[in-house]
Structure formats: C-alpha cells, structure tokens
Amino acid sequence: MSSGKGAKNKSSTDETAGKKKVSGQEPEDTSNAAILLAIREQEERLTGKIKLAVREAVEEMLASEIQALKAMIEASNSAVNKLSEDITQQAEAGRKLQGRLDATLANIRAVKHYVGDLQKELLNLRQKVAEMEDRSWRANLRLVGLPESAEGENAIRFLQDNLPRWIPSLAGEKIEIQRAHRIFTTQDRTSHPRTLIFRLLRYQDREKILNGARALSATPTHQISSEGRTSVSRLLFFPDYSNDTAQRRNTFDAVRKQLANRGLRPFLRYPATLKVRHNGSLHFFERVADVESFMAMLDRSPCSASINKKAFLFYFLLHPKRPFIISCGWNVLL
C-alpha cells in the first residue's frame, strides 16, 4: 500500500514539474517573436531609408543630365513644331504653285492654238500676196546671160529687134514691150551680167516667147564683136515671179538637173509643182523629198525598155547629131 502511494506521489510530482517547465518556455517564445518582429520592422525602415537615400543620391547625380536632356527634348519638340509649320506652309505654297502652273499650261495651250491659227493665216496671206505679185508680174520676163551694155541705151528697141533672131517663131510677130531694165546686184558684172527684166504689153506675147524658146533644139545665143573678137553668150528666158514663189521654185533646181541627167524632161508648173513624164505616165511633185524618192525608185527598177534597131536607125537618120535616149531610170546615150 505504501509503495502504491509512493508511486502516485512521484507521478504527480513529475506532472507538476512538467507544467512548470511549459509555463516557463512560453514567455521565452513570445519574447523571441517580438524581437524578430522588431528586427523585421527595423530592416524594413532601414531598407526604405536606403532606397530613399539611393534615389536622392541618383537624382542628385543625374539632375543636371536630366535637365539637359529635358532641354534637348524641348528644343527638339520646338524644332519639330517649327518644321511642321514650315512643311504646312510649303505644302500650301505648293498647292498654290500647282494651281498657277495648271493655269499657265492652259494659257500656253491656248496661245499655241492661237499661234498655230496665226501661222496658218500668215501663210495664207503670204500665199495671197505672192499670188498677187505674180499676177501683177505675169507679163514680165527675165533674160539671163545677155552681156552688160549689149542692149545699149534703148533696151526696148534692142529686144524688139533681136527677139525674132533668137527665137525664129516670133518672126512677123508684133511684140510690144512697155519697159525694160537691168536689176540691181552687188555681184561682179564682168563675170555675171545682170539679169534684164522687160514687161510686155500682152501676156500672150510672154507665152509666145517662152514656148518658142522651149521649142528650140538649142539654147538661143547672142554674138558680140569687139576689138576683132567675137563672144557668144547663151540666153535663157524665165518668167518673173515674186521672191516667195521664186524661192519655192529654186528648191527644185538640183533634182531637175538629176532628172535631166536620167533622160527625163522635168517641167515646173505654177507656182511650184514639178511635172515629170516617165514611161507614158505623168507624175506631179510638190516636195523635193518626193522627187528624190521617185528617183531612188527609178534607180532600183530594172530597165524594161528594149531597143528596136530599126527604130534606132530611123531616128539616127532623122537626127544624126542628137543622142538616142532610153529613159528607164537611167539614161543610155547611143
């Protein structure tokens, strides 16, 4: 019994000691937690102060650079704004300039059209003036090749006496001449005698002289004897045209010679149309380029004409001194 009581007392003693031990540990844990909490709060405050200090230090260090950068940004923004304004102004000026350019182009087109009409009208008027001059000079003739002073003091009497000699078809014709004179020129009169212009009373007489000169087998000549020497001059008769018509006709001189070398007989119609007969066909040309193309075609075409010996002998007996010409793009003289 005593032993049992002793055991109970021992166990109760142990429990009491354990309770005392637990109750002594709780205050210690509470103080530790408080310390840790205080440490954390202190750490947080310290961290905040450090961050604030670092921020202030960084801001203090970069303050000048930041201010400079802000100034640069503001200057850049100002420049961009000014540039934008300039671009806007330039765009507006460009739109105005484009409008003016469109108006100018429209005016230029209108002026070109107007100038074209004026050029056509001017050409028409020049042609009318040239035609009027040609009509007023239709009874005039130009005599080229007559030596200087051969007509003496009375050119009209000289022409009336010598025209039938130069052109036998005028024999018995009463050719009335109103006036005659030499044209003014700055060329040497000894080597190039001045052209003699004479005006006939009737246009029909002019045609008789021209047709009679064309019908001659040889060019008419005029002989002059001086100091025992006799000189022979070839005489050429031409219609008297206005300068405009004469220039247009002169452009055909070179091609007329080339056609004549090919055995063809070109003829200039008024005002400036070249007539050519080839292989029985008539060809009319108003431009030199067309005549050159025609001659090139003749040069490319083979000669299709065949020579009839009997016809050649008959022609030779009738005209022993004249060449027999075959016209087939080039001339063959037999």
Coordinates of C-alpha atoms in Angstrom, one line a residue:
M1 CA 0.0 0.0 0.0
S2 CA 2.8 2.3 0.8
S3 CA 4.5 1.5 -2.4
G4 CA 1.4 2.4 -4.3
K5 CA 1.1 5.7 -2.6
G6 CA 4.7 6.5 -3.3
A7 CA 4.2 5.9 -7.0
K8 CA 1.2 8.2 -7.1
N9 CA 3.1 10.9 -5.4
K10 CA 6.1 10.5 -7.7
S11 CA 3.9 10.8 -10.8
S12 CA 2.1 13.9 -9.5
T13 CA 5.4 15.4 -8.8
D14 CA 6.6 14.8 -12.3
E15 CA 3.4 16.4 -13.8
T16 CA 3.8 19.4 -11.6
A17 CA 7.4 19.8 -12.8
G18 CA 6.4 19.4 -16.4
K19 CA 3.7 22.1 -16.1
K20 CA 6.2 24.4 -14.5
K21 CA 8.6 23.8 -17.4
V22 CA 6.0 24.5 -20.0
S23 CA 4.8 27.6 -18.4
G24 CA 8.4 28.9 -18.2
Q25 CA 9.0 28.3 -22.0
E26 CA 6.0 30.3 -23.3
P27 CA 7.4 33.7 -22.2
E28 CA 10.6 32.9 -23.9
D29 CA 9.0 32.2 -27.3
T30 CA 6.9 35.3 -27.1
S31 CA 9.9 37.5 -26.5
N32 CA 11.7 35.9 -29.4
A33 CA 8.8 36.6 -31.7
A34 CA 8.7 40.2 -30.6
I35 CA 12.4 40.5 -31.2
L36 CA 12.1 39.1 -34.7
L37 CA 9.2 41.4 -35.5
A38 CA 11.1 44.3 -34.2
I39 CA 14.1 43.3 -36.3
R40 CA 11.9 43.0 -39.4
E41 CA 10.4 46.4 -38.9
Q42 CA 13.8 47.9 -38.3
E43 CA 15.0 46.1 -41.5
E44 CA 12.1 47.5 -43.5
R45 CA 12.7 51.0 -42.2
L46 CA 16.3 50.7 -42.9
T47 CA 15.6 49.4 -46.4
G48 CA 13.2 52.3 -47.1
K49 CA 15.8 54.8 -45.9
I50 CA 18.5 53.2 -48.0
K51 CA 16.3 53.3 -51.1
L52 CA 15.3 56.8 -50.4
A53 CA 18.9 57.8 -49.9
V54 CA 20.0 56.0 -53.0
R55 CA 17.2 57.6 -55.0
E56 CA 18.1 61.0 -53.7
A57 CA 21.7 60.4 -54.5
V58 CA 21.0 59.2 -58.0
E59 CA 18.6 62.1 -58.6
E60 CA 21.3 64.5 -57.3
M61 CA 23.9 62.9 -59.5
L62 CA 21.7 62.9 -62.7
A63 CA 19.8 66.1 -62.1
S64 CA 22.0 68.2 -64.5
E65 CA 21.9 65.5 -67.1
I66 CA 18.2 65.1 -66.8
Q67 CA 17.7 68.9 -67.0
A68 CA 19.9 69.0 -70.1
L69 CA 18.0 66.1 -71.6
K70 CA 14.7 67.8 -70.9
A71 CA 16.1 71.0 -72.5
M72 CA 17.1 69.0 -75.6
I73 CA 13.8 67.3 -75.8
E74 CA 12.0 70.7 -75.5
A75 CA 14.3 72.2 -78.2
S76 CA 13.7 69.2 -80.4
N77 CA 9.9 69.5 -79.9
S78 CA 10.1 73.2 -80.7
A79 CA 12.2 72.5 -83.9
V80 CA 9.8 69.7 -84.9
N81 CA 6.8 72.0 -84.4
K82 CA 8.5 74.8 -86.5
L83 CA 9.4 72.2 -89.1
S84 CA 5.9 71.0 -89.2
E85 CA 4.7 74.6 -89.6
D86 CA 7.2 75.1 -92.4
I87 CA 6.1 71.9 -94.1
T88 CA 2.5 73.1 -93.9
Q89 CA 3.4 76.4 -95.4
Q90 CA 5.4 74.8 -98.2
A91 CA 2.5 72.4 -98.9
E92 CA 0.2 75.4 -99.2
A93 CA 2.6 77.2 -101.4
G94 CA 3.0 74.1 -103.5
R95 CA -0.8 73.8 -103.9
K96 CA -0.9 77.5 -105.0
L97 CA 2.0 77.0 -107.3
Q98 CA 0.4 73.9 -108.8
G99 CA -2.8 75.9 -109.4
R100 CA -0.7 78.7 -111.1
L101 CA 1.1 76.1 -113.2
D102 CA -2.1 74.5 -114.3
A103 CA -3.4 77.9 -115.3
T104 CA -0.2 78.7 -117.1
L105 CA -0.2 75.4 -119.0
A106 CA -3.8 76.1 -120.0
N107 CA -2.8 79.5 -121.2
I108 CA 0.2 78.1 -123.1
R109 CA -2.1 75.6 -124.9
A110 CA -4.5 78.4 -125.8
V111 CA -1.6 80.5 -127.0
K112 CA -0.1 77.6 -129.1
H113 CA -3.5 77.1 -130.7
Y114 CA -3.8 80.8 -131.3
V115 CA -0.3 81.0 -132.7
G116 CA -1.0 78.0 -134.9
D117 CA -4.0 79.8 -136.3
L118 CA -2.0 82.9 -136.8
Q119 CA 0.7 80.9 -138.6
K120 CA -1.9 79.4 -140.9
E121 CA -3.4 82.8 -141.5
L122 CA 0.1 84.3 -142.1
L123 CA 0.9 81.5 -144.6
N124 CA -2.4 82.1 -146.3
L125 CA -1.8 85.8 -146.5
R126 CA 1.8 85.3 -147.8
Q127 CA 0.5 83.0 -150.5
K128 CA -2.1 85.5 -151.4
V129 CA 0.4 88.3 -151.6
A130 CA 2.8 86.2 -153.6
E131 CA -0.1 85.3 -156.0
M132 CA -1.0 89.0 -156.3
E133 CA 2.7 89.9 -157.1
D134 CA 2.9 87.0 -159.6
R135 CA -0.3 88.2 -161.2
S136 CA 1.0 91.8 -161.4
W137 CA 4.2 90.5 -162.9
R138 CA 2.6 87.9 -165.2
A139 CA 3.6 89.8 -168.3
N140 CA 7.3 90.2 -167.2
L141 CA 10.2 88.1 -168.5
R142 CA 13.7 87.7 -167.2
L143 CA 16.5 87.5 -169.8
V144 CA 19.6 85.9 -168.3
G145 CA 23.1 85.7 -169.9
L146 CA 23.0 88.9 -172.0
P147 CA 26.3 90.7 -171.7
E148 CA 26.4 94.0 -169.9
S149 CA 25.6 97.1 -172.0
A150 CA 24.7 94.9 -175.0
E151 CA 21.3 96.5 -175.2
G152 CA 22.7 100.0 -175.5
E153 CA 20.7 103.0 -174.4
N154 CA 17.4 101.7 -175.8
A155 CA 16.7 98.3 -174.3
I156 CA 13.1 98.1 -175.7
R157 CA 14.3 98.7 -179.3
F158 CA 17.1 96.2 -178.8
L159 CA 14.8 93.5 -177.6
Q160 CA 12.2 94.1 -180.4
D161 CA 15.0 93.8 -183.0
N162 CA 16.7 90.7 -181.6
L163 CA 13.8 88.6 -180.2
P164 CA 12.9 87.3 -183.8
R165 CA 16.6 86.5 -184.3
W166 CA 16.9 84.5 -181.1
I167 CA 13.5 82.8 -181.5
P168 CA 12.6 82.3 -185.1
S169 CA 9.0 81.5 -184.3
L170 CA 8.5 85.2 -183.4
A171 CA 9.3 86.4 -186.9
G172 CA 6.5 88.6 -188.1
E173 CA 5.0 89.0 -184.6
K174 CA 4.5 92.4 -183.3
I175 CA 6.0 92.2 -179.8
E176 CA 5.1 95.3 -177.8
I177 CA 7.3 96.0 -174.7
Q178 CA 6.3 98.6 -172.2
R179 CA 9.6 98.9 -170.3
A180 CA 13.0 97.1 -169.8
H181 CA 15.8 97.5 -167.3
R182 CA 18.6 95.6 -165.6
I183 CA 18.2 94.5 -162.0
F184 CA 20.5 95.9 -159.3
T185 CA 23.1 93.5 -157.9
T186 CA 26.3 93.7 -156.0
Q187 CA 28.0 90.8 -158.0
D188 CA 30.8 91.3 -160.4
R189 CA 29.2 92.5 -163.7
T190 CA 32.1 91.3 -165.9
S191 CA 31.7 87.6 -165.0
H192 CA 28.0 87.6 -164.2
P193 CA 26.0 90.1 -166.2
R194 CA 22.9 91.4 -164.6
T195 CA 19.5 90.0 -165.5
L196 CA 17.5 92.1 -167.9
I197 CA 13.8 92.3 -167.0
F198 CA 11.2 93.5 -169.5
R199 CA 7.5 93.9 -169.3
L200 CA 5.3 93.0 -172.3
L201 CA 2.1 94.7 -173.1
R202 CA 0.2 91.4 -173.5
Y203 CA 0.5 88.2 -171.5
Q204 CA 0.1 86.2 -174.7
D205 CA 3.4 87.6 -176.0
R206 CA 5.2 86.4 -172.9
E207 CA 3.8 82.9 -173.6
K208 CA 4.9 83.0 -177.2
I209 CA 8.5 83.9 -176.2
L210 CA 8.6 81.1 -173.5
N211 CA 7.1 78.5 -175.7
G212 CA 9.3 79.5 -178.7
A213 CA 12.4 79.3 -176.5
R214 CA 11.4 75.8 -175.2
A215 CA 10.8 74.5 -178.7
L216 CA 14.3 75.4 -179.9
S217 CA 16.6 72.4 -180.4
A218 CA 19.5 74.5 -179.0
T219 CA 19.7 77.4 -176.5
P220 CA 19.5 80.8 -178.2
T221 CA 22.7 82.7 -178.3
H222 CA 23.8 86.3 -178.8
Q223 CA 27.1 87.3 -180.6
I224 CA 29.1 90.4 -179.8
S225 CA 32.1 91.5 -181.8
S226 CA 34.6 93.8 -180.0
E227 CA 38.2 94.7 -181.0
G228 CA 38.2 91.9 -183.5
R229 CA 36.9 89.3 -181.1
T230 CA 33.6 87.6 -181.2
S231 CA 32.0 86.3 -178.0
V232 CA 28.9 84.1 -177.9
S233 CA 26.6 84.2 -174.9
R234 CA 23.8 81.7 -174.1
L235 CA 20.5 83.3 -173.4
L236 CA 17.9 82.0 -171.0
F237 CA 14.3 83.2 -170.7
F238 CA 12.4 82.9 -167.4
P239 CA 9.1 84.1 -166.0
D240 CA 9.3 86.9 -163.4
Y241 CA 7.9 85.7 -160.1
S242 CA 7.8 87.1 -156.6
N243 CA 10.6 86.2 -154.2
D244 CA 8.5 83.7 -152.3
T245 CA 7.5 81.8 -155.5
A246 CA 11.0 82.1 -156.9
Q247 CA 12.5 80.5 -153.7
R248 CA 10.0 77.7 -153.8
R249 CA 10.8 77.0 -157.5
N250 CA 14.5 77.2 -156.9
T251 CA 14.4 74.3 -154.4
F252 CA 13.8 72.0 -157.4
D253 CA 16.9 73.1 -159.3
A254 CA 19.1 70.2 -158.1
V255 CA 16.5 67.5 -158.7
R256 CA 15.6 68.9 -162.1
K257 CA 19.3 68.5 -163.2
Q258 CA 19.3 65.0 -161.9
L259 CA 16.2 64.1 -163.7
A260 CA 17.6 65.7 -166.9
N261 CA 20.7 63.5 -166.5
R262 CA 18.4 60.5 -166.4
G263 CA 17.0 61.4 -169.8
L264 CA 13.7 62.9 -168.4
R265 CA 12.3 66.3 -169.2
P266 CA 11.0 67.8 -166.0
F267 CA 8.8 70.9 -166.1
L268 CA 7.9 73.3 -163.3
R269 CA 4.2 74.3 -163.2
Y270 CA 3.0 77.4 -161.4
P271 CA 3.5 78.1 -158.5
A272 CA 6.0 75.3 -157.6
T273 CA 4.9 71.9 -158.9
L274 CA 7.3 69.6 -160.8
K275 CA 5.8 67.6 -163.7
V276 CA 7.7 64.6 -165.0
R277 CA 6.6 62.2 -167.7
H278 CA 8.0 58.7 -167.4
N279 CA 7.0 55.7 -169.4
G280 CA 3.9 57.4 -170.7
S281 CA 2.7 58.5 -167.2
L282 CA 2.7 61.9 -165.7
H283 CA 4.0 62.5 -162.2
F284 CA 3.5 65.6 -160.2
F285 CA 5.6 66.6 -157.1
E286 CA 5.2 69.5 -154.7
R287 CA 8.1 68.5 -152.4
V288 CA 11.8 67.8 -153.2
A289 CA 11.8 64.8 -150.9
D290 CA 9.1 63.2 -153.1
V291 CA 11.2 63.7 -156.2
E292 CA 14.2 62.1 -154.5
S293 CA 12.1 59.1 -153.6
F294 CA 10.9 58.9 -157.2
M295 CA 14.5 58.9 -158.5
A296 CA 15.5 56.3 -155.9
M297 CA 12.7 54.1 -157.2
L298 CA 13.9 54.6 -160.8
D299 CA 17.4 53.6 -159.8
R300 CA 16.1 50.4 -158.2
S301 CA 13.9 49.4 -161.1
P302 CA 15.5 47.3 -163.9
C303 CA 15.4 48.7 -167.4
S304 CA 12.4 47.1 -169.2
A305 CA 12.7 49.0 -172.4
S306 CA 14.2 47.1 -175.4
I307 CA 15.9 48.9 -178.2
N308 CA 14.4 48.4 -181.6
K309 CA 17.3 48.6 -184.1
K310 CA 15.1 49.7 -186.9
A311 CA 13.6 52.5 -184.8
F312 CA 17.1 53.5 -183.7
L313 CA 18.4 53.6 -187.3
F314 CA 15.3 55.6 -188.4
Y315 CA 15.8 58.1 -185.5
F316 CA 19.6 58.3 -186.3
L317 CA 18.9 59.1 -189.9
L318 CA 16.5 61.9 -188.9
H319 CA 18.6 63.3 -186.0
P320 CA 22.2 62.3 -186.6
K321 CA 23.6 64.8 -184.1
R322 CA 21.2 64.2 -181.3
P323 CA 21.6 61.3 -178.8
F324 CA 19.1 58.5 -178.7
I325 CA 18.0 58.4 -175.1
I326 CA 16.3 55.5 -173.4
S327 CA 14.6 56.6 -170.2
C328 CA 14.2 53.7 -167.7
G329 CA 15.6 55.1 -164.5
W330 CA 18.9 56.0 -166.0
N331 CA 19.9 57.3 -169.5
V332 CA 21.8 55.4 -172.2
L333 CA 23.3 57.5 -174.9
L334 CA 23.9 55.7 -178.1

